[in-house]
GROMACS .gro file of C-alpha atoms in nm:
model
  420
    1UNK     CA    1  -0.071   2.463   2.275
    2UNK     CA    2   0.284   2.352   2.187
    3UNK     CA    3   0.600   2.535   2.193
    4UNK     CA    4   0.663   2.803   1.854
    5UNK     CA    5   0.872   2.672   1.585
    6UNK     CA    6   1.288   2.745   1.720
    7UNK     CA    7   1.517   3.013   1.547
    8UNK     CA    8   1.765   2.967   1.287
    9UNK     CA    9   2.055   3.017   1.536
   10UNK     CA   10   1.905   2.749   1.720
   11UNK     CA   11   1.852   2.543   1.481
   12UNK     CA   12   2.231   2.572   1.285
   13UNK     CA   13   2.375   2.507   1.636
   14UNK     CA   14   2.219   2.216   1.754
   15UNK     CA   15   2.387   1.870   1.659
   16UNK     CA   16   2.178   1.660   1.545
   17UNK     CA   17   2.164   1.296   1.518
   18UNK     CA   18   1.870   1.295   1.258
   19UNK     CA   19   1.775   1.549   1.023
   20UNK     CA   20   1.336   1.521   0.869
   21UNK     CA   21   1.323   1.723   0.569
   22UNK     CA   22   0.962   1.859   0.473
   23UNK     CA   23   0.729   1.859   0.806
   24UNK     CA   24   0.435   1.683   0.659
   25UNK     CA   25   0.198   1.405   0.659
   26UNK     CA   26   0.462   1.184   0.742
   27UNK     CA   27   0.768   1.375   0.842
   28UNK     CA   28   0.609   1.473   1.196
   29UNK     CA   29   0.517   1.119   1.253
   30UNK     CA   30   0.901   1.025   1.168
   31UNK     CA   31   0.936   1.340   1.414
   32UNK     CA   32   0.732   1.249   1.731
   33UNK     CA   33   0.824   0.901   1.694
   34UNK     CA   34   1.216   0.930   1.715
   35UNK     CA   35   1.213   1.198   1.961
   36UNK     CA   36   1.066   0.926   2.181
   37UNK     CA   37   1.414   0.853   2.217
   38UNK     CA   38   1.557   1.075   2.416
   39UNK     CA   39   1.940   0.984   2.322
   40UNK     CA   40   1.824   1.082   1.962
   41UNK     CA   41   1.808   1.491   1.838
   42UNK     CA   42   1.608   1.540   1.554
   43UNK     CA   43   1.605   1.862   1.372
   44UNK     CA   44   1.268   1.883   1.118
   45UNK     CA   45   1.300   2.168   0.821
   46UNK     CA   46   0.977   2.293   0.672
   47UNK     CA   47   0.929   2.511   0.362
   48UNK     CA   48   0.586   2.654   0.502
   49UNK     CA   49   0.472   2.821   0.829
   50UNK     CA   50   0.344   2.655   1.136
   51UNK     CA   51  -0.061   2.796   1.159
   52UNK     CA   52  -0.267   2.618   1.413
   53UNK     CA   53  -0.502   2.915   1.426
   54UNK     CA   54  -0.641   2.964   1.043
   55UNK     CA   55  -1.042   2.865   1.039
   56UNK     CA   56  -0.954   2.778   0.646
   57UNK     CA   57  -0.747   2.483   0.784
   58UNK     CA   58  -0.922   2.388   1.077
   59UNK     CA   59  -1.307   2.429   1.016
   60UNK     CA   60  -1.437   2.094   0.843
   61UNK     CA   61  -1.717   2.315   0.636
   62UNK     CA   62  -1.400   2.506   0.507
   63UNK     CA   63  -1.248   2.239   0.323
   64UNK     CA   64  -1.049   2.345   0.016
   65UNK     CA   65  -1.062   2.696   0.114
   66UNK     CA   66  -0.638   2.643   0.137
   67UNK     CA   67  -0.617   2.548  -0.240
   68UNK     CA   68  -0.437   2.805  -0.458
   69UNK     CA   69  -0.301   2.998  -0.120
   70UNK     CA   70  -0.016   3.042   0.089
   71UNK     CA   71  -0.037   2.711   0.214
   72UNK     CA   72  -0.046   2.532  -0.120
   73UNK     CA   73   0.234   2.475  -0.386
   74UNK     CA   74   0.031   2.584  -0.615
   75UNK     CA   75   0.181   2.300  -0.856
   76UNK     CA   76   0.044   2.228  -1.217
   77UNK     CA   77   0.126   1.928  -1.427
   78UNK     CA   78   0.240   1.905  -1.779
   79UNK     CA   79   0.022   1.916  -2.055
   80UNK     CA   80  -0.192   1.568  -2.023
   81UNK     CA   81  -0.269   1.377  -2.373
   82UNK     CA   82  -0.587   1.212  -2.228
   83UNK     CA   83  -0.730   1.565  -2.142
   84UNK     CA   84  -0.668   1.740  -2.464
   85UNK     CA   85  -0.371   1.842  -2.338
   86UNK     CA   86  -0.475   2.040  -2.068
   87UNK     CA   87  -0.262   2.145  -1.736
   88UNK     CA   88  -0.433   2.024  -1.441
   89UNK     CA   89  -0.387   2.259  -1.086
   90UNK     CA   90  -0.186   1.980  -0.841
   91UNK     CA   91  -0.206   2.100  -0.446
   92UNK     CA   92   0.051   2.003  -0.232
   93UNK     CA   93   0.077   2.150   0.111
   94UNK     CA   94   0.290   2.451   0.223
   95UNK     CA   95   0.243   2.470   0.587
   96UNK     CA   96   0.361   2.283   0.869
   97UNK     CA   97   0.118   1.907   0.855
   98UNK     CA   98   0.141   1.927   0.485
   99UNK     CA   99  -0.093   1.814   0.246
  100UNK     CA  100  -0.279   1.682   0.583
  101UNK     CA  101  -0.376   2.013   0.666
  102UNK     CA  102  -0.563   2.087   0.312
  103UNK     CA  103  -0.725   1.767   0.245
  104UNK     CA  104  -1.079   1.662   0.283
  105UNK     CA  105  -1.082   1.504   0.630
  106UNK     CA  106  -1.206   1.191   0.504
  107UNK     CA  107  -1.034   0.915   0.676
  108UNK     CA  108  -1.072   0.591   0.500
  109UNK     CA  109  -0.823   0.283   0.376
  110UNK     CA  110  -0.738   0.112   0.027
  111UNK     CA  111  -0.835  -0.290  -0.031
  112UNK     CA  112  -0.592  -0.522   0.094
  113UNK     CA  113  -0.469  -0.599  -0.242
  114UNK     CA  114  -0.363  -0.227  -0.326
  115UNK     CA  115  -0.088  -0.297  -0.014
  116UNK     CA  116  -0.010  -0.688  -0.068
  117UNK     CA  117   0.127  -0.520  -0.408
  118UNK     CA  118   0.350  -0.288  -0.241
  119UNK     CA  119   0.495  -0.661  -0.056
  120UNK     CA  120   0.493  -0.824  -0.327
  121UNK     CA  121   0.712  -0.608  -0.536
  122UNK     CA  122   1.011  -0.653  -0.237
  123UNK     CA  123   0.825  -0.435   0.030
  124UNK     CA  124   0.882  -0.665   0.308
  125UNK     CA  125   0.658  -0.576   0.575
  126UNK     CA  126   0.423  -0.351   0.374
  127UNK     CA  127   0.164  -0.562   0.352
  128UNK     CA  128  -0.233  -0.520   0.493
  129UNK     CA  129  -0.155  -0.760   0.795
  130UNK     CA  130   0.180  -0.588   0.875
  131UNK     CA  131   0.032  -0.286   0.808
  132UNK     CA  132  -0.328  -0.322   1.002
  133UNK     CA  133  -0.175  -0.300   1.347
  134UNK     CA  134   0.004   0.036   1.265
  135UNK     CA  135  -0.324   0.178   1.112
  136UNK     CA  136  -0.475   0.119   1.444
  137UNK     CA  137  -0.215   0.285   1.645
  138UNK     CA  138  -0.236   0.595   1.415
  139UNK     CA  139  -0.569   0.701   1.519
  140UNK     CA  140  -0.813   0.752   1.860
  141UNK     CA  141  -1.203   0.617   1.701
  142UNK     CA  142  -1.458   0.816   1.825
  143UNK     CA  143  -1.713   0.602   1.816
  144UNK     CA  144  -2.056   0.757   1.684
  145UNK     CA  145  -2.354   0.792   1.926
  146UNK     CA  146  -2.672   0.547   1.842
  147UNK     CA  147  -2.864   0.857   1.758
  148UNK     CA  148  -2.534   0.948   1.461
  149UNK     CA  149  -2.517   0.619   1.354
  150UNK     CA  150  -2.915   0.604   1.295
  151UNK     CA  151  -2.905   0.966   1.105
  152UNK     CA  152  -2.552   0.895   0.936
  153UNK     CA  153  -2.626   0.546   0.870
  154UNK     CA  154  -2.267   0.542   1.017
  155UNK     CA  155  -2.113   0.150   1.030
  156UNK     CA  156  -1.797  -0.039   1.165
  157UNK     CA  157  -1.573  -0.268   1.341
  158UNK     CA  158  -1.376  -0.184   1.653
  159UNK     CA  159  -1.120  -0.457   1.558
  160UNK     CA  160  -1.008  -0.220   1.315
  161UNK     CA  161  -0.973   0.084   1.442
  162UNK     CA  162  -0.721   0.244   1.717
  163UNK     CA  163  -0.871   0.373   2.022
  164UNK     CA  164  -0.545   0.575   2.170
  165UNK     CA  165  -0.387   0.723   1.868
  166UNK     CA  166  -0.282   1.085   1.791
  167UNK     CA  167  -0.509   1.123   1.489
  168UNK     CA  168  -0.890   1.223   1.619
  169UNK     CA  169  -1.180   1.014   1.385
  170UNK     CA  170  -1.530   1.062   1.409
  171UNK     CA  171  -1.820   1.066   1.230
  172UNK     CA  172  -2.042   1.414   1.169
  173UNK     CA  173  -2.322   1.495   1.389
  174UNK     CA  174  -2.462   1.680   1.088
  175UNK     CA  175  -2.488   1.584   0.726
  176UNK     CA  176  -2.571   1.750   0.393
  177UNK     CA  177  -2.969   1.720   0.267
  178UNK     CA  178  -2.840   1.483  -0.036
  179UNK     CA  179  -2.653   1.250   0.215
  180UNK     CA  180  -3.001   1.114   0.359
  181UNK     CA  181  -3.066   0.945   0.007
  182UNK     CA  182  -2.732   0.829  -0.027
  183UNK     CA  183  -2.696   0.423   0.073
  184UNK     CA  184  -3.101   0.382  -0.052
  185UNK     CA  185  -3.010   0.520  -0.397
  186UNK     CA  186  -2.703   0.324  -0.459
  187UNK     CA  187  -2.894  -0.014  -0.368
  188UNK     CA  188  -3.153   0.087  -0.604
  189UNK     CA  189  -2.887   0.078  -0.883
  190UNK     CA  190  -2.691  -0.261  -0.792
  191UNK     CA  191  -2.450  -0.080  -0.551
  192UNK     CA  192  -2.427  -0.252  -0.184
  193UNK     CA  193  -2.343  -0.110   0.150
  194UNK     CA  194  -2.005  -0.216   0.281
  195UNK     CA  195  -2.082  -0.201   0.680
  196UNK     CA  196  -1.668  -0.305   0.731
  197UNK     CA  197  -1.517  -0.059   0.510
  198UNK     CA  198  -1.187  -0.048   0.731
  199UNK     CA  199  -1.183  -0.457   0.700
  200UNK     CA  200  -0.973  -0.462   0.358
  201UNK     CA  201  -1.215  -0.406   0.094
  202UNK     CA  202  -1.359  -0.007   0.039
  203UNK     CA  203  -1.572  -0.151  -0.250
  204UNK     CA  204  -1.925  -0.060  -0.192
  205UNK     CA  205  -2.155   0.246  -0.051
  206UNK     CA  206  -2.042   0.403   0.293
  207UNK     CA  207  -2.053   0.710   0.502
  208UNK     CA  208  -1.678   0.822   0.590
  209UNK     CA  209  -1.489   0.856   0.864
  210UNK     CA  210  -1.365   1.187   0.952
  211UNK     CA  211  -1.070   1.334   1.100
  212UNK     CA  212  -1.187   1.576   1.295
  213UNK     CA  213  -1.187   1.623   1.676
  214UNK     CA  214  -1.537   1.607   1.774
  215UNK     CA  215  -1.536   1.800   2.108
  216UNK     CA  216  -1.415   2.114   1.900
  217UNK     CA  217  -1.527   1.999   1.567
  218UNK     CA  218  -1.159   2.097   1.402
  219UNK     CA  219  -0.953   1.922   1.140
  220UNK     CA  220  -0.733   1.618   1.318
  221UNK     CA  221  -0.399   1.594   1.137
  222UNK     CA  222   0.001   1.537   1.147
  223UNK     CA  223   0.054   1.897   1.299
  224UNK     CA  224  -0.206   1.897   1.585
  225UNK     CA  225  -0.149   1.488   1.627
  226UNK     CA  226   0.205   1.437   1.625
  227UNK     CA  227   0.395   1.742   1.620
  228UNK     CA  228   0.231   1.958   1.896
  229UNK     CA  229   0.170   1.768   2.178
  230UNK     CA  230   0.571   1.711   2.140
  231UNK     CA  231   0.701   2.070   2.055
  232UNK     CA  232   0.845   2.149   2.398
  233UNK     CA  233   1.092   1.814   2.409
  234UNK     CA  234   1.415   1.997   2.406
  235UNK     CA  235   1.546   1.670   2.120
  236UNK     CA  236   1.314   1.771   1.902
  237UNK     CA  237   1.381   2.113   1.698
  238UNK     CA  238   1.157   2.307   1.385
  239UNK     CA  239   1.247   2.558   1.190
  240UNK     CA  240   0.955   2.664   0.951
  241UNK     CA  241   1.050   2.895   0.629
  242UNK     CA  242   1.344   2.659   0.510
  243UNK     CA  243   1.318   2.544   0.174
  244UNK     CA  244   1.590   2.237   0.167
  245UNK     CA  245   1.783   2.286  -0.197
  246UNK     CA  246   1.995   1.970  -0.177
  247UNK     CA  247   2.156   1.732   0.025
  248UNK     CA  248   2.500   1.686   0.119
  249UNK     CA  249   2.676   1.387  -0.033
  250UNK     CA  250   3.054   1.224   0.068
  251UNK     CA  251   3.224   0.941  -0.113
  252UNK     CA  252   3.297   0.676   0.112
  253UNK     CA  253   3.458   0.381  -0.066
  254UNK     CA  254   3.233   0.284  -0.350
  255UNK     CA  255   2.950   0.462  -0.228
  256UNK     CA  256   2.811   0.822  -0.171
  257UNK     CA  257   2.674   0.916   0.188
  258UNK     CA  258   2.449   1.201   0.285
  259UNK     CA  259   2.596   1.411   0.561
  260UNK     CA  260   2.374   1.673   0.553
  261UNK     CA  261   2.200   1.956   0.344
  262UNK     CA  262   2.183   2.340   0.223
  263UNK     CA  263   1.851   2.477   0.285
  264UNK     CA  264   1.744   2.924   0.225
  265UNK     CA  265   1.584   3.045   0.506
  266UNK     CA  266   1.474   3.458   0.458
  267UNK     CA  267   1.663   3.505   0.164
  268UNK     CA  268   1.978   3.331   0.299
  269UNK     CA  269   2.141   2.983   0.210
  270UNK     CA  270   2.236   2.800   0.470
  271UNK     CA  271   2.393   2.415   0.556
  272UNK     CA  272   2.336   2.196   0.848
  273UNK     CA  273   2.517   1.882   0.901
  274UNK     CA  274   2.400   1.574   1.077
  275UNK     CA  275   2.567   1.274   1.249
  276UNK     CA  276   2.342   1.006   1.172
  277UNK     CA  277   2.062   0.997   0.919
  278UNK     CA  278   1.909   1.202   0.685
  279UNK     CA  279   1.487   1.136   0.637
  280UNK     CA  280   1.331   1.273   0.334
  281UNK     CA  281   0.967   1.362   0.376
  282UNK     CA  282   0.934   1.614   0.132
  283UNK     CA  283   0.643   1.488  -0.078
  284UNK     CA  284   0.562   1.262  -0.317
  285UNK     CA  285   0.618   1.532  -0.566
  286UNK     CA  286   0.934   1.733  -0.391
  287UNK     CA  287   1.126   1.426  -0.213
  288UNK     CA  288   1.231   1.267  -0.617
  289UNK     CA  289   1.307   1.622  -0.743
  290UNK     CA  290   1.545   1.699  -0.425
  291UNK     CA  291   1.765   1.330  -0.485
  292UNK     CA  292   1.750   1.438  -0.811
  293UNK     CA  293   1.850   1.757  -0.697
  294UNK     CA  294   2.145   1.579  -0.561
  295UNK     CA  295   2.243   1.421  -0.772
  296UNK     CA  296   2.029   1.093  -0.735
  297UNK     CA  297   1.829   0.916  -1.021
  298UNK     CA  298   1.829   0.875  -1.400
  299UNK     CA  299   2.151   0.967  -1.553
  300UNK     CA  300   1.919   1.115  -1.886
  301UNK     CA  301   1.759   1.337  -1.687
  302UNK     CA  302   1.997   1.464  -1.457
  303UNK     CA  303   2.250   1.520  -1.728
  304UNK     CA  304   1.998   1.683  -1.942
  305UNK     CA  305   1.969   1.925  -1.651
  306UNK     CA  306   2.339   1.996  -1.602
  307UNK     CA  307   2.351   1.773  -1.251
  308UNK     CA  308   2.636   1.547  -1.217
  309UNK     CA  309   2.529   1.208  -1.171
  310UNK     CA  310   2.619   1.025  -0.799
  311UNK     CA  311   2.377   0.767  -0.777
  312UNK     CA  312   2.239   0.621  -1.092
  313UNK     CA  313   1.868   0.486  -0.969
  314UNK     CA  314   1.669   0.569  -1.300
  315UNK     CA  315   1.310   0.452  -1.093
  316UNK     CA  316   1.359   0.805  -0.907
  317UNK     CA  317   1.059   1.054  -1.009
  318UNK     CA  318   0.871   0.740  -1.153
  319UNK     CA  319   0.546   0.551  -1.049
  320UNK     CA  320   0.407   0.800  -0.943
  321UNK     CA  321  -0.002   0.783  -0.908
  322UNK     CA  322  -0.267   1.020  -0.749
  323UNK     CA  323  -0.587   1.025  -0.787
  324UNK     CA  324  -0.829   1.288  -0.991
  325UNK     CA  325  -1.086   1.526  -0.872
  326UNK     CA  326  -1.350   1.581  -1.072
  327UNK     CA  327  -1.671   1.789  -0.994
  328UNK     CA  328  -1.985   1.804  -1.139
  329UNK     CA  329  -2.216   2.067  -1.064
  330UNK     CA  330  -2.603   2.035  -1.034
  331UNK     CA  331  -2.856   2.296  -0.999
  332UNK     CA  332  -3.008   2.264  -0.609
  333UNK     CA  333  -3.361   2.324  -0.436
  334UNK     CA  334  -3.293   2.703  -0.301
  335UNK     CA  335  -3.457   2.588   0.021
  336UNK     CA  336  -3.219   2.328   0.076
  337UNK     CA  337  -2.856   2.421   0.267
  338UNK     CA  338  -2.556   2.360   0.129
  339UNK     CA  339  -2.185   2.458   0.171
  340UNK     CA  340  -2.176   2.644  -0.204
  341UNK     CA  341  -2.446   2.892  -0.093
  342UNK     CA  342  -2.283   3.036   0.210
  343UNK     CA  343  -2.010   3.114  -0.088
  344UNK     CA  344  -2.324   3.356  -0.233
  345UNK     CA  345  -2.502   3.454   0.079
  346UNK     CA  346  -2.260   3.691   0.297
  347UNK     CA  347  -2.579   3.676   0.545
  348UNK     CA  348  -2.614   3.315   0.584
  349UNK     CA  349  -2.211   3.295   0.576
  350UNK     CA  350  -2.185   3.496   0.876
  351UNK     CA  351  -2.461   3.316   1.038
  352UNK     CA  352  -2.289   3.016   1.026
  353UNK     CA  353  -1.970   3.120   1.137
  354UNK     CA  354  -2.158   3.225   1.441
  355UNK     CA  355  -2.283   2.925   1.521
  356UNK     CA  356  -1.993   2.730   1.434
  357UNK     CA  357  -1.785   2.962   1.669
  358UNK     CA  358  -2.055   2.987   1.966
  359UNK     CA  359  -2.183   2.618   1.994
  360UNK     CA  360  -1.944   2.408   1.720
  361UNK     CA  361  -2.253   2.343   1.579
  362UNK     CA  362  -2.415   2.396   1.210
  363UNK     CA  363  -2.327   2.357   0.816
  364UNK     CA  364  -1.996   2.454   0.900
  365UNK     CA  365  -1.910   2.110   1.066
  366UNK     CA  366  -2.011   1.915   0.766
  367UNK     CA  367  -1.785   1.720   0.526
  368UNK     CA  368  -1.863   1.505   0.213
  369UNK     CA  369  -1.964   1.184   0.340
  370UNK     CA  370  -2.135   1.026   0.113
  371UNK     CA  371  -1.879   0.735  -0.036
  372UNK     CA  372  -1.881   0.442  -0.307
  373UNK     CA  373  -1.633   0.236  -0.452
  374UNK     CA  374  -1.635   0.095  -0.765
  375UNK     CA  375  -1.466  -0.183  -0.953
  376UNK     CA  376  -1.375  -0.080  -1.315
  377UNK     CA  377  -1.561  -0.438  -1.429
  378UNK     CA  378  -1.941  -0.275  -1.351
  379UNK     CA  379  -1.861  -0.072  -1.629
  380UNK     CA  380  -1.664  -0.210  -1.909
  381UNK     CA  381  -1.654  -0.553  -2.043
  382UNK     CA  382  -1.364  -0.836  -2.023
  383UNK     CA  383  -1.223  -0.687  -2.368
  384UNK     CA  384  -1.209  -0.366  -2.315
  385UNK     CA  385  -1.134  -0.380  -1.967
  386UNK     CA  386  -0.800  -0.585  -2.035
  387UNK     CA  387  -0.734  -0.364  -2.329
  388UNK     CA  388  -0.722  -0.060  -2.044
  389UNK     CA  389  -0.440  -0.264  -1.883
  390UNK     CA  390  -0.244  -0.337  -2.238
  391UNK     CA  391  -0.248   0.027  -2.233
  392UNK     CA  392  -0.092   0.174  -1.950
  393UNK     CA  393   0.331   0.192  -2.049
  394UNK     CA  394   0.563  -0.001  -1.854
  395UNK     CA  395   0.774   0.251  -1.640
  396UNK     CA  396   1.106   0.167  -1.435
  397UNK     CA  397   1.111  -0.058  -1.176
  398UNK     CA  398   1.326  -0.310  -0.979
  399UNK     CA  399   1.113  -0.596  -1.039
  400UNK     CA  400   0.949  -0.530  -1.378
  401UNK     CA  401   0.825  -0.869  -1.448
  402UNK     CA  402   0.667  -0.853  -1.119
  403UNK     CA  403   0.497  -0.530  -1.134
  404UNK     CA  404   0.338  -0.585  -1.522
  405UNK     CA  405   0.224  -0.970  -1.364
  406UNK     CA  406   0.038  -0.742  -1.095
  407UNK     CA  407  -0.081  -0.433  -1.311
  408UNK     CA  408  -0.228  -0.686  -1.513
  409UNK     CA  409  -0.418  -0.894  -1.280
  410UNK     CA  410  -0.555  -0.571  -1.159
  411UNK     CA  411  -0.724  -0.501  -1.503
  412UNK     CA  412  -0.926  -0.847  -1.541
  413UNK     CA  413  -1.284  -0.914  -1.451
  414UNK     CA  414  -1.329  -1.094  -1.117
  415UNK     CA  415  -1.122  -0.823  -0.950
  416UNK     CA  416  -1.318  -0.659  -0.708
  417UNK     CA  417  -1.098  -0.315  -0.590
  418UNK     CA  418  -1.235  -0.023  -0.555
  419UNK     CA  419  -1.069   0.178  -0.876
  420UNK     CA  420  -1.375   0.412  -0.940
   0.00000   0.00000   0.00000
């Protein structure tokens, strides 16, 4: 099962040569991949707890159950103009795997053009053919059973998928009533099935990919993947509970260099130093605010907050994009099973907890599968799709000229990306 996270003493004695803050999506990866190297000590700090135990995390038919909890942030964003301004609820994970462990489980990929962007804006090596190999290596495919692929109508391509990865994919023995309609009624309005999803375009109708482990039917994700099956390497050091509050930055000649950070652990500030480099997984909402935090980013709005400025990068805190969730709620055959009523029927609840727990069987291993992708251009017309584009606001970057030639290209009509 993986050794417990170590103690602070531990912890503030151990030299280390690299130091992960936030043990995430991606900081655990960072993690399991340096401590390969056994010359190399990496300490990881983590703001949440480590819980590989809690059904709300691991049980697929749970999903969303760790919104608004313990495990979540709990962030809100300002007031948005386009939504009357309205606050919307933001999750970002507390608890060791991050945001991994509260997600969906559905395990799909972007079109190549979403990541040729991120090259073509000075990314060298971020590209879908740079990328494609480590995508592979990420993940272990389970690959579905004729009689899963017939009920699922469950297709791919080996050639892009891993086979020996940490991250466990597979596709749901069981699906929800609706999802048996699914691919027939988006042909019937003009939508086609993508059988290559993982191929570099997601634009079409598909049933996800999951990450879950299918022997056990429980979420696959950074902290059961990557962090786990490493815990007991004596290089490789957690301490849960620690909330980093900035880093530690040196002049050196023209330049500032971080040497290490200050981080509260139970009520007490503490600061570690490291020897070689400092990783900042924190988020795409936490890692900005702690270089800000230190001093790193837009003069105007660190000096407006009473930070001295060290670095001035003024593209710090900006770009950012996530997706929204939006629900709609329709009124369902009684007869027919779903997820929502074992939320109103303690009786059938239990029931399928039993079954879940006795044969990993049952509604509780289901998981929204039913997938399209949409190019904005089936709905709106040349003009008013280019007038979307004309009216998004330019926002820092290093290469502006290049990133308003690709923002706009993205808004004309022979694009074909999934954006809906």
């Amino acid at each position: 099962m993986g050794s417990l996270p170590r103690d602070i003493d531990v912890f503030l004695s151990t030299k280390f040569t690299h130091l992960i803050i936030g043990g995430g999506t991606a900081g655990l990866v960072v993690a399991a991949r340096l401590a390969e190297n056994k010359d190399l000590i990496v300490g990881v700090l983590e703001a949440g707890p480590a819980d590989y135990h809690d059904p709300r995390i691991n049980v697929p038919g749970r999903f969303c159950e760790t919104l608004d909890t313990e495990y979540d942030w709990q962030f809100t964003t300002v007031p948005q103009p386009g939504l009357n301004g309205r606050t919307v609820p933001w999750a970002r994970g507390k608890v060791l795997g991050g945001s991994s462990a509260l997600n969906i489980m559905t395990w799909n990929r972007a079109c190549k053009e979403d990541y040729d962007a991120w090259e073509e804006l000075g990314n060298q090596g971020w590209g879908w053919h740079s990328l494609l190999p480590f995508f592979r290596k990420s993940e272990t495919l389970h690959e579905p059973t004729e009689k899963q692929q017939l009920n699922g109508q469950t297709y791919f391509d080996l050639k892009y998928h891993g086979a020996d990865g940490p991250v466990q994919t597979s596709y749901p023995n069981q699906y929800g009533a609706s999802h048996r309609h699914w691919h027939k009624t988006l042909q019937n309005v003009g939508v086609n099935i993508n059988r290559s999803h993982f191929s570099g375009s997601n634009v079409g109708a598909w049933t996800t990919l999951t990450s879950v482990e299918p022997e056990q039917r429980e979420r696959s994700y950074s902290a059961t993947a990557y962090y786990r099956p490493n815990a007991a390497k004596p290089n490789l050091v957690l301490l849960t509970g620690a909330t980093v509050q900035e880093l530690l930055l040196e002049p050196t000649k023209d330049e500032w260099t971080a040497k290490g950070a200050t981080f509260t652990h139970e009520g007490e500030e503490h600061s570690i130093s490291v020897r070689g480099e400092i990783i900042i997984c924190a988020g795409s909402v936490q890692s900005p605010q702690l270089l800000e935090l230190s001093g790193i980013g837009n003069p105007e709005v660190l000096q407006e907050a009473g930070i001295e400025v060290k670095v001035d990068n003024p593209a710090v805190g900006e770009n950012l994009q996530d997706h929204m969730m939006t629900c709609m709620v329709y009124e369902v055959d009684p007869s027919i099973a779903t997820l929502e009523s074992l939320r109103s029927d303690p009786s059938a609840a239990k029931a399928a907890d039993l079954e879940y727990r006795t044969s990993r069987t049952g509604i509780l291993t289901t998981i929204p599968s039913s997938v399209a992708y949409l190019p904005f251009s089936r709905y709106l017309d040349p003009f008013h799709l280019s007038k979307l584009g004309i009216s998004i606001p330019p926002s820092p970057s290093t290469k502006p000229n290049a990133q308003a030639e690709i923002q706009a290209r993205r808004f004309t009509h022979d694009q074909k990306l999934g954006q809906i």
